[in-house]
Short mmCIF file of C-alpha atoms in Angstrom, two decimals:
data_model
loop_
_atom_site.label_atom_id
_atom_site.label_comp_id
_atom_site.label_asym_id
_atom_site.label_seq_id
_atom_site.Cartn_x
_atom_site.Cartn_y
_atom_site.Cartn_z
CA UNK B 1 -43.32 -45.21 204.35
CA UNK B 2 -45.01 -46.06 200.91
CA UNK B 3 -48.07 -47.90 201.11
CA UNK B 4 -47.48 -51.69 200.33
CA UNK B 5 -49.88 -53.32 198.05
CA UNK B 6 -50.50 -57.35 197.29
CA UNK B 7 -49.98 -58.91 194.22
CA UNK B 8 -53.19 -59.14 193.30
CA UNK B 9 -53.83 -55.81 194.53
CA UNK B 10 -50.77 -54.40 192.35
CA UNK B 11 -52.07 -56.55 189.07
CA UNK B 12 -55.37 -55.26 189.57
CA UNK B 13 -54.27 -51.67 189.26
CA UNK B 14 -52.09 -52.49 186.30
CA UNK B 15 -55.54 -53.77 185.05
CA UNK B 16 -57.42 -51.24 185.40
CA UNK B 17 -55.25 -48.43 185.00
CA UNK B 18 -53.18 -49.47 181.80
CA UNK B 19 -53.57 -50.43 178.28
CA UNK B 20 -54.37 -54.16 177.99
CA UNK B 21 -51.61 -54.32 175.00
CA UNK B 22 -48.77 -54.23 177.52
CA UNK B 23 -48.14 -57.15 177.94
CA UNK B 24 -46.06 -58.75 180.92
CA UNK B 25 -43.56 -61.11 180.53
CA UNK B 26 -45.51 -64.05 182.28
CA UNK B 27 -49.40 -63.28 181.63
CA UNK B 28 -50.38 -66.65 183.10
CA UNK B 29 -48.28 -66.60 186.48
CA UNK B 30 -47.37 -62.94 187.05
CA UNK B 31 -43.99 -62.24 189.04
CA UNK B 32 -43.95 -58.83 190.88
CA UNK B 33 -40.45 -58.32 191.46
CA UNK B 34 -39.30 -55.52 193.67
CA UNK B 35 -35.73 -55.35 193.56
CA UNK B 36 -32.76 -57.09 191.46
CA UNK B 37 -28.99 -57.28 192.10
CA UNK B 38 -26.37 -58.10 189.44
CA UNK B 39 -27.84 -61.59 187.42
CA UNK B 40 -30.67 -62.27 190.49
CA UNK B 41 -34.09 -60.87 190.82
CA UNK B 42 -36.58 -60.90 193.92
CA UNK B 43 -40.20 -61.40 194.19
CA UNK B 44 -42.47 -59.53 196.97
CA UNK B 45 -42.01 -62.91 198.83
CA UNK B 46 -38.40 -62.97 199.04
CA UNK B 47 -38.22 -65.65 195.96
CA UNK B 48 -34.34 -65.16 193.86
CA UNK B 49 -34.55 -65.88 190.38
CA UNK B 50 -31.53 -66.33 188.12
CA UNK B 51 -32.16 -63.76 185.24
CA UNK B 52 -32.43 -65.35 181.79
CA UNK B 53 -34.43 -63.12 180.21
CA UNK B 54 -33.75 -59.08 180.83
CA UNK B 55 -32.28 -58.07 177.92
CA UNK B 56 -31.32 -54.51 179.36
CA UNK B 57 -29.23 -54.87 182.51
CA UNK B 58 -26.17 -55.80 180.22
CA UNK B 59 -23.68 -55.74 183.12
CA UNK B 60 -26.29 -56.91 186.27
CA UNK B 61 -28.88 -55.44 187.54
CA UNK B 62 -27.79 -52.38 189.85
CA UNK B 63 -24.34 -52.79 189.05
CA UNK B 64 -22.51 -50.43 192.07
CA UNK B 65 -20.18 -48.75 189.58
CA UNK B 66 -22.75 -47.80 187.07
CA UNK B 67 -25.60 -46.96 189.85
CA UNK B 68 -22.73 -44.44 191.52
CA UNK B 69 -22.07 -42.61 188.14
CA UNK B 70 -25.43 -41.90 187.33
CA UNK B 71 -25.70 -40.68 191.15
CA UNK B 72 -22.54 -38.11 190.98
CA UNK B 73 -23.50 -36.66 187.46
CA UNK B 74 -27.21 -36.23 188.74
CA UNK B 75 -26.24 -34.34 192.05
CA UNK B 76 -23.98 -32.09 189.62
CA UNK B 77 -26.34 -32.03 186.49
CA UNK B 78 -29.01 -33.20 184.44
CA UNK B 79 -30.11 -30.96 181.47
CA UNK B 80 -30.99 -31.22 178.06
CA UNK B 81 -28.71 -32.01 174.97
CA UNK B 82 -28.29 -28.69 173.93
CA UNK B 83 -25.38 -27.92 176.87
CA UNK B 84 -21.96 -28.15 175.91
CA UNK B 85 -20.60 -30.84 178.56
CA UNK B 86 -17.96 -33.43 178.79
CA UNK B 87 -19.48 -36.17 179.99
CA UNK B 88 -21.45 -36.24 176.17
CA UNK B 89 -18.21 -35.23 174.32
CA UNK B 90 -16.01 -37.91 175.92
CA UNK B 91 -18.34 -40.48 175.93
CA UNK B 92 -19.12 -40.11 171.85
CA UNK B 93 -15.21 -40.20 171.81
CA UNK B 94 -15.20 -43.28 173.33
CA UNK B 95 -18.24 -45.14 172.23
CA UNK B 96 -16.59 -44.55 168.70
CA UNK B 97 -13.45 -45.80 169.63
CA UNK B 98 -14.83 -49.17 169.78
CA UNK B 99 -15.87 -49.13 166.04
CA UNK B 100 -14.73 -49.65 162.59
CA UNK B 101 -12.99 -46.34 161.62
CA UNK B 102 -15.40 -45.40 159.23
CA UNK B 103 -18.35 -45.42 162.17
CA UNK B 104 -16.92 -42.07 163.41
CA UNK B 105 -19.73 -39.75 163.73
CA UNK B 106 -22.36 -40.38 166.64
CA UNK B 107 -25.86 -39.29 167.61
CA UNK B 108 -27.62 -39.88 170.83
CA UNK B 109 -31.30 -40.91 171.90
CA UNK B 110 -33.15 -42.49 174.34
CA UNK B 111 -34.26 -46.01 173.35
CA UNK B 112 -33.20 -48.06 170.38
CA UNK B 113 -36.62 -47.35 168.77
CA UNK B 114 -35.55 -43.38 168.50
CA UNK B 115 -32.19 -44.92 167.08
CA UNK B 116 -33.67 -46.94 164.02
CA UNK B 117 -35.77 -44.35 163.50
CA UNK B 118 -33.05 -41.78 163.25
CA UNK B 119 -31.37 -44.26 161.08
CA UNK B 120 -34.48 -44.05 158.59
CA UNK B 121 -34.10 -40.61 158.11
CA UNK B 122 -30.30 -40.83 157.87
CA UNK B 123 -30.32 -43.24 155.10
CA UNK B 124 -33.54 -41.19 153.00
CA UNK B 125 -31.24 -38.07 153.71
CA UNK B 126 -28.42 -39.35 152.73
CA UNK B 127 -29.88 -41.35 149.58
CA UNK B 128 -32.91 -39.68 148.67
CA UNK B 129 -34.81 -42.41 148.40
CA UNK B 130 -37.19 -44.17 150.39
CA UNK B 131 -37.57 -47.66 150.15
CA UNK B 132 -36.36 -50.03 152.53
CA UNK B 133 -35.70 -53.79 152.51
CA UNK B 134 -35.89 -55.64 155.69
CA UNK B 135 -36.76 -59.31 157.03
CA UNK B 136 -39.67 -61.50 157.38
CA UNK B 137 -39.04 -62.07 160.90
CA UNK B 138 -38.06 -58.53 161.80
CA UNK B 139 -38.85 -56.38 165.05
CA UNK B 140 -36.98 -53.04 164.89
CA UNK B 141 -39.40 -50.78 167.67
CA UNK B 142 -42.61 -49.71 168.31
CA UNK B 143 -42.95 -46.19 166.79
CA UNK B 144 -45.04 -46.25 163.56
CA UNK B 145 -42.23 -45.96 160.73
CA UNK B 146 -40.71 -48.55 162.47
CA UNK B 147 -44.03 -50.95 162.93
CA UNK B 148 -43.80 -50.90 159.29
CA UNK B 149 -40.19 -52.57 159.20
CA UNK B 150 -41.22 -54.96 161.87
CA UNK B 151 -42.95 -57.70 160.16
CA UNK B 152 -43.05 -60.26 163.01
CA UNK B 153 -45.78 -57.40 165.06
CA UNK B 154 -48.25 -57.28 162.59
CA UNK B 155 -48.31 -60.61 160.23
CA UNK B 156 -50.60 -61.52 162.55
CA UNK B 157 -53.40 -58.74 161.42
CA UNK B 158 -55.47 -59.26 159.22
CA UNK B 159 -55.94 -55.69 158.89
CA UNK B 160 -52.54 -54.41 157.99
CA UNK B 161 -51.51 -53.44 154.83
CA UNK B 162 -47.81 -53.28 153.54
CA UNK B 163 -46.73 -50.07 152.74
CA UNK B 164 -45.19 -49.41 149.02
CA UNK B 165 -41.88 -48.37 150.31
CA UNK B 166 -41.40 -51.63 152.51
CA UNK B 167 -39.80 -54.57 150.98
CA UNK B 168 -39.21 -58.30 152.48
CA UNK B 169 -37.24 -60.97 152.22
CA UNK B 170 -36.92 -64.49 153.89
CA UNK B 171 -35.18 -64.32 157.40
CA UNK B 172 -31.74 -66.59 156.39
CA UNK B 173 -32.70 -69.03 159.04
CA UNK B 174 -31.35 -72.68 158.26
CA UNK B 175 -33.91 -74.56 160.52
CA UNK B 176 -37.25 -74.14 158.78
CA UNK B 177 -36.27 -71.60 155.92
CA UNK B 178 -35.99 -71.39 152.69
CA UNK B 179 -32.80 -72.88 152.66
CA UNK B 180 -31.68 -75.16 154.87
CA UNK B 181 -27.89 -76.27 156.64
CA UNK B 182 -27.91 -79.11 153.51
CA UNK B 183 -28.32 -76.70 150.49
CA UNK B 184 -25.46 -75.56 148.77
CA UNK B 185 -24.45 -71.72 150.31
CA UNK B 186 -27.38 -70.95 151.90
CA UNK B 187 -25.92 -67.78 152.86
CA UNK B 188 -25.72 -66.86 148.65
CA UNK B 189 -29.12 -68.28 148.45
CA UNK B 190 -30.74 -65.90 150.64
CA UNK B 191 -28.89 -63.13 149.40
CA UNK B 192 -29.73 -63.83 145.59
CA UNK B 193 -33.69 -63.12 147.69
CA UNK B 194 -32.23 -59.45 148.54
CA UNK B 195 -30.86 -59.15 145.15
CA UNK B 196 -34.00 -59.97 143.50
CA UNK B 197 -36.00 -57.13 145.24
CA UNK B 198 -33.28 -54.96 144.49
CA UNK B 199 -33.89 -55.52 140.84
CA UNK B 200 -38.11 -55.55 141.12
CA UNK B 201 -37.75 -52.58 143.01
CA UNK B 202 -35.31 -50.85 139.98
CA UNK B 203 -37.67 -52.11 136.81
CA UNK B 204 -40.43 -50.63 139.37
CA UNK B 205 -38.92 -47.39 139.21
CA UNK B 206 -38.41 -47.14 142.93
CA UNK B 207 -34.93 -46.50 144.91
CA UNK B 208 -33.84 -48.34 147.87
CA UNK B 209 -32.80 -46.26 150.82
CA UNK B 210 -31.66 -48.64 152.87
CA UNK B 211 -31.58 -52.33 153.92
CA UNK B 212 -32.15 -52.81 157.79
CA UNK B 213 -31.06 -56.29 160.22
CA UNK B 214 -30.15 -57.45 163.13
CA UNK B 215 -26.73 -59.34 162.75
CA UNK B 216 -28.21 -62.36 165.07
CA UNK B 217 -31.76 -61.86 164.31
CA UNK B 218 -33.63 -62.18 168.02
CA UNK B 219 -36.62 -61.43 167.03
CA UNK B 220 -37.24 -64.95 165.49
CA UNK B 221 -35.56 -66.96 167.94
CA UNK B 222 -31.80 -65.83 167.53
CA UNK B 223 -30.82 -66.96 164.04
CA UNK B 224 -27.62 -66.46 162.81
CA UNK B 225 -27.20 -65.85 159.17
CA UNK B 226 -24.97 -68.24 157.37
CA UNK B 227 -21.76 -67.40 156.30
CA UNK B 228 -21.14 -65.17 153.24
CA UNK B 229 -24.92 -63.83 153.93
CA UNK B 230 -24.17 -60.27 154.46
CA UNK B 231 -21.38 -60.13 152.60
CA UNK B 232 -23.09 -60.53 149.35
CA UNK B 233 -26.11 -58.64 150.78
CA UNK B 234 -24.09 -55.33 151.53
CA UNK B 235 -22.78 -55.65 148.19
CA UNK B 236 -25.97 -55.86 146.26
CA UNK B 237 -27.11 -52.95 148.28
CA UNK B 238 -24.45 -50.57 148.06
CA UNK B 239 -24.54 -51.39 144.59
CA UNK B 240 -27.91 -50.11 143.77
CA UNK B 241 -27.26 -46.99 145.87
CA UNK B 242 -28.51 -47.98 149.30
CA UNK B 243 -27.03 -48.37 152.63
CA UNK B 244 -26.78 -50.76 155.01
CA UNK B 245 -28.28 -49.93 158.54
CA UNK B 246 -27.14 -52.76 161.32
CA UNK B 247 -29.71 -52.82 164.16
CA UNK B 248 -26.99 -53.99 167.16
CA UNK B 249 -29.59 -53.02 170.14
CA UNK B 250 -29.95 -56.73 171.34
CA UNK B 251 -26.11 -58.10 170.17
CA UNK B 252 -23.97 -54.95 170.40
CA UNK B 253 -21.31 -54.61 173.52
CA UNK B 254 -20.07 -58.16 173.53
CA UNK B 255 -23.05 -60.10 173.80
CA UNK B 256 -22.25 -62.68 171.37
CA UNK B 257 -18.60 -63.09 173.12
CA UNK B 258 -16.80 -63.15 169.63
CA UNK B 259 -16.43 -59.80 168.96
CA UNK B 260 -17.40 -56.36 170.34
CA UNK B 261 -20.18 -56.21 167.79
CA UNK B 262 -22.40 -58.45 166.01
CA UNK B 263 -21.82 -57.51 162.34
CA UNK B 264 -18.54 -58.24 162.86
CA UNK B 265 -18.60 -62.19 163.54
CA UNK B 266 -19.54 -61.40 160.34
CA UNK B 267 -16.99 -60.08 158.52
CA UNK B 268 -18.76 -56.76 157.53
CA UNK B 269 -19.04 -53.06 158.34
CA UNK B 270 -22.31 -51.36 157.90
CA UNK B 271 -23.02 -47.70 156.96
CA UNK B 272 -25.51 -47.45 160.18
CA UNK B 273 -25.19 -48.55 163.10
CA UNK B 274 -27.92 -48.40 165.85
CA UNK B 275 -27.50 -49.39 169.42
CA UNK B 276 -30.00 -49.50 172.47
CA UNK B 277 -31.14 -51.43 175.42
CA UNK B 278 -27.51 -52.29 176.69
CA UNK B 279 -25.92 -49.66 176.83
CA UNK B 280 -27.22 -47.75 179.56
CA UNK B 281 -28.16 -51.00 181.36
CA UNK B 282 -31.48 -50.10 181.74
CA UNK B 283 -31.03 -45.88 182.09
CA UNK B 284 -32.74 -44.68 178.87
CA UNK B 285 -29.92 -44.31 176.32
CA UNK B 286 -29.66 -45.06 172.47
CA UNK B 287 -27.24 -44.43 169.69
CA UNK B 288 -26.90 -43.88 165.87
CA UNK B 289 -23.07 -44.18 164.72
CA UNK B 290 -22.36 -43.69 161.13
CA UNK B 291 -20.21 -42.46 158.69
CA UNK B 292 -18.81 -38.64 158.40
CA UNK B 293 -20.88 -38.36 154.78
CA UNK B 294 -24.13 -39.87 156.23
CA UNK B 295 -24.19 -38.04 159.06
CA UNK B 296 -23.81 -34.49 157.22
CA UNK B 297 -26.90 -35.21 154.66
CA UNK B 298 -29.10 -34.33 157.90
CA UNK B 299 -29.86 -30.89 158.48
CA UNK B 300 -30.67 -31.18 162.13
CA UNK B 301 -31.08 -33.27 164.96
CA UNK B 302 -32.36 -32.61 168.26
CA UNK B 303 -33.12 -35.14 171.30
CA UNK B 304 -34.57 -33.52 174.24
CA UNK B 305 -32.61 -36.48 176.77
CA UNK B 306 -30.63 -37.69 174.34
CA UNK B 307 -26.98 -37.60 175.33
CA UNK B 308 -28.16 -35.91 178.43
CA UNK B 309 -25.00 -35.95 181.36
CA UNK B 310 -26.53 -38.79 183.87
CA UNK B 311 -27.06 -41.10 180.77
CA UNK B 312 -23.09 -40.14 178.59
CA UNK B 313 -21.88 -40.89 182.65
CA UNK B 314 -23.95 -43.93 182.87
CA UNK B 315 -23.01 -45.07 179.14
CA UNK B 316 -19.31 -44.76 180.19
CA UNK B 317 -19.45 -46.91 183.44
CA UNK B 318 -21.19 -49.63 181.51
CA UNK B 319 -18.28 -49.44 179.58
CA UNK B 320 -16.00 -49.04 182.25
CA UNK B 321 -17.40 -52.62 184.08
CA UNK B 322 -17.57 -54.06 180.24
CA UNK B 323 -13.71 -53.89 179.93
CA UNK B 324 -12.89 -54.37 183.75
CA UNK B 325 -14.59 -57.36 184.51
CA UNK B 326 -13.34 -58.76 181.14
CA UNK B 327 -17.71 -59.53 180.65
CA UNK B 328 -16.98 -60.65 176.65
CA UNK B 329 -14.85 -63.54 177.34
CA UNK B 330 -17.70 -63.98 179.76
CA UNK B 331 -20.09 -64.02 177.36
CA UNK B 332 -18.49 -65.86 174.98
CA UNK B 333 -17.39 -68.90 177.54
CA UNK B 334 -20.90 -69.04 179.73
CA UNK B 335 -22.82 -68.97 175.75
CA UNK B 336 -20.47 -71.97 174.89
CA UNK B 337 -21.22 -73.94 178.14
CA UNK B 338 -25.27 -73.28 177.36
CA UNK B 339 -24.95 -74.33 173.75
CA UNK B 340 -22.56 -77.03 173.89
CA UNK B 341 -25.08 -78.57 177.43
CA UNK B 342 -28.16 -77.90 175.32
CA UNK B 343 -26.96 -80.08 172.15
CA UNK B 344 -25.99 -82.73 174.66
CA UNK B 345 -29.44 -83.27 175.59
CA UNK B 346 -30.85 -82.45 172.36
CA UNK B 347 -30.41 -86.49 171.19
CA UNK B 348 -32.38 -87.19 174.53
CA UNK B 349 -35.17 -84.80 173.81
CA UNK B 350 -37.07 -85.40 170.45
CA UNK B 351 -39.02 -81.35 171.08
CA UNK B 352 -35.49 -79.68 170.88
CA UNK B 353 -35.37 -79.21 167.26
CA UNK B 354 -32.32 -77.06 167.06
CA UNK B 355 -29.54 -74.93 169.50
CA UNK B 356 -28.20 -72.34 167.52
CA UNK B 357 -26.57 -68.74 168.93
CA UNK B 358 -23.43 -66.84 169.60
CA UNK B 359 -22.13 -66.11 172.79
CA UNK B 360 -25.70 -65.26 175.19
CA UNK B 361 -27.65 -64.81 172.56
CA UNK B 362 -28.62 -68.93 172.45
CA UNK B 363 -32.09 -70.14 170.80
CA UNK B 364 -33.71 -73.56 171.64
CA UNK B 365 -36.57 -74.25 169.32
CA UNK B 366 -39.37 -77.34 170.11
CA UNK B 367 -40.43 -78.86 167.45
CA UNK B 368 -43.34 -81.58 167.57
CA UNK B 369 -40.93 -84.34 166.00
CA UNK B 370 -37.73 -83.78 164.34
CA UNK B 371 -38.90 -84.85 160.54
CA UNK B 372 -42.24 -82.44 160.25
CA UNK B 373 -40.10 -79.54 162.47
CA UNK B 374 -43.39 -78.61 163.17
CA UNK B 375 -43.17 -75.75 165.76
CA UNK B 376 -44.15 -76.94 169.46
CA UNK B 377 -46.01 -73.62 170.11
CA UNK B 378 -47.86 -74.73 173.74
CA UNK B 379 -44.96 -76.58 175.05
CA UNK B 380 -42.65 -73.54 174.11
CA UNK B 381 -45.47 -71.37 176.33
CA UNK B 382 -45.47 -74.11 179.35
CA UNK B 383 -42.35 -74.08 179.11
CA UNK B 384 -41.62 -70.42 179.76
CA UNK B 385 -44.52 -69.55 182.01
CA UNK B 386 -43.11 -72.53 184.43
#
């Protein structure tokens, strides 16, 4: 039998024996959960928890169907990417089936921070260039290229210098931005922002290589861009020679309940798209899905566990429980009840500010009052340590 610890006896070894940057979830009131079972999680006291914040387990925790494919391919195999195998080959098949037909070529990782990474070097490959435009309110992983994309991680340090080749623009949020619900086309607004890097980076005499965003931007509290924003954006882009790299890790598979994929709610198709966390429902697995021309600008590619058997089996039965259980209409009727039972209570509530989201990706932001929209930082923390 494995030897049972306490929970202070478990946090104290996580103390001692691990970097003091990882952070838990609830710092304040830790939660030591042992074991989890479709949208419930249990604490070493027998506690159940309804899970509203895992943003990995897209189709329940331990989901029988997806737990029993990994467990057949790994009693038959588990190797590296470099074996010809169908479980890879059919799954690429079918995780492009569910895209624009453009998206036709795919590459496989493990995590969504290998994925925007890989869709770096795509779009430098591809373009030649180097620069790349991305938002004030962006997270996009935690290797280093990608720290420098991500400036919601480091606006806080003093220390950190923006590298030449980065470029940002205002998040399009229309509580607290720029531009608010009441201007006229806020979505134009904010892209006329893009458009005007575009053109200091050109008289600069550098070359965009890509622009990078989330279609609902979680990072920042789950904005969604106004209408006509990336519309215009992709434009101006494309028109100065970039591409446009759509980072669907948090609202790809359904999550928003309108559509299979974020980007398009809104109406556009990107040149790059990444994908992550949901996909293997917690099993390491990533992807990078772009175009036949992108995709051929790279020389090579190589993944140790990318694609790997166990994870194309478990990417297939996540799939498989996706379309079965009919989990988008889900989505997009459980995201409507939230919203529309949150704005109910908003009147009542003078801290909820705004309720803004698509399908289960929903946002509540406190605000002191409504007229300053001054952000309600320590209740927001209360809040979500109780």
């Amino acid at each position: 039998m494995p030897e049972l610890f306490s929970l202070k006896q478990t946090l104290q070894m996580r103390r001692s024996y691990m970097g003091k940057s990882c952070k838990l979830h609830f710092e304040v009131a830790p939660l030591k959960i042992i074991k989890a079972s479709r949208q419930y999680m249990y604490d070493d006291s027998g506690q159940e928890f309804l899970d509203c914040i895992n943003n990995t387990s897209h189709v329940g925790h331990c989901h029988p169907h997806v737990v029993g494919a990994g467990q057949e391919q790994m009693a038959k195999l588990t190797s590296s990417y470099g074996f010809l195998n169908e479980q890879t080959s059919q799954y690429a098949r079918r995780l492009v089936n569910t895209l624009p037909d453009s998206l036709c070529v795919a590459f496989f990782v493990s995590s969504g921070s290998e994925a925007n990474d890989l869709a770096l070097r795509l779009a430098k490959a591809y373009t030649k260039q180097k620069d790349v435009i991305c938002m004030d309110g962006a997270y996009h992983g935690n290797l280093g290229t990608l720290m420098e994309i991500s400036p919601s991680r480091y606006i806080k340090n003093p220390n950190h210098e923006k590298k030449d080749w980065v470029h940002i623009v205002p998040t399009p949020k229309t509580f607290r931005g720029k531009f608010e619900k009441d201007s006229n086309n806020p979505g134009i607004l904010y892209a006329n922002e893009v458009y005007k890097i575009l053109k200091k980076a050109k008289n600069d005499g550098r070359g965009i290589s890509a622009f990078i965003s989330e279609s609902v931007i979680s990072s920042c509290g789950m904005v969604v861009p106004p209408p006509h924003y990336f519309q215009y954006v992709y434009r101006f882009v494309r028109e100065e020679g970039g591409v446009c790299i759509c980072d669907e890790v948090q609202s790809g598979l359904g999550r928003i309940g309108e559509n299979f994929w974020g980007f398009q709610y809104h109406g556009v198709v990107p040149d790059i798209v990444t994908i992550g966390k949901p996909i293997g429902n917690g099993y390491p697995l990533a992807a990078v899905v772009t175009t036949k021309e992108i995709a051929e600008s790279l020389a090579d590619h190589a993944s140790t566990f990318g694609g790997n058997p166990v994870a194309c089996a478990v990417g297939r039965a996540v799939l498989d429980v996706i379309e079965n259980e009919k989990l988008m209409s889900s989505a997009k009727s459980v995201g409507k009840c939230l919203k529309e039972g949150f704005k109910v209570i908003q009147p009542l509530h003078p801290m909820i500010g705004d309720v803004r989201g698509l399908g289960m990706m929903v946002g509540i932001e406190l605000v002191m009052d409504k007229e300053s929209k001054k952000p309600a930082k320590e209740a927001a923390e209360i809040l979500t340590y109780k």
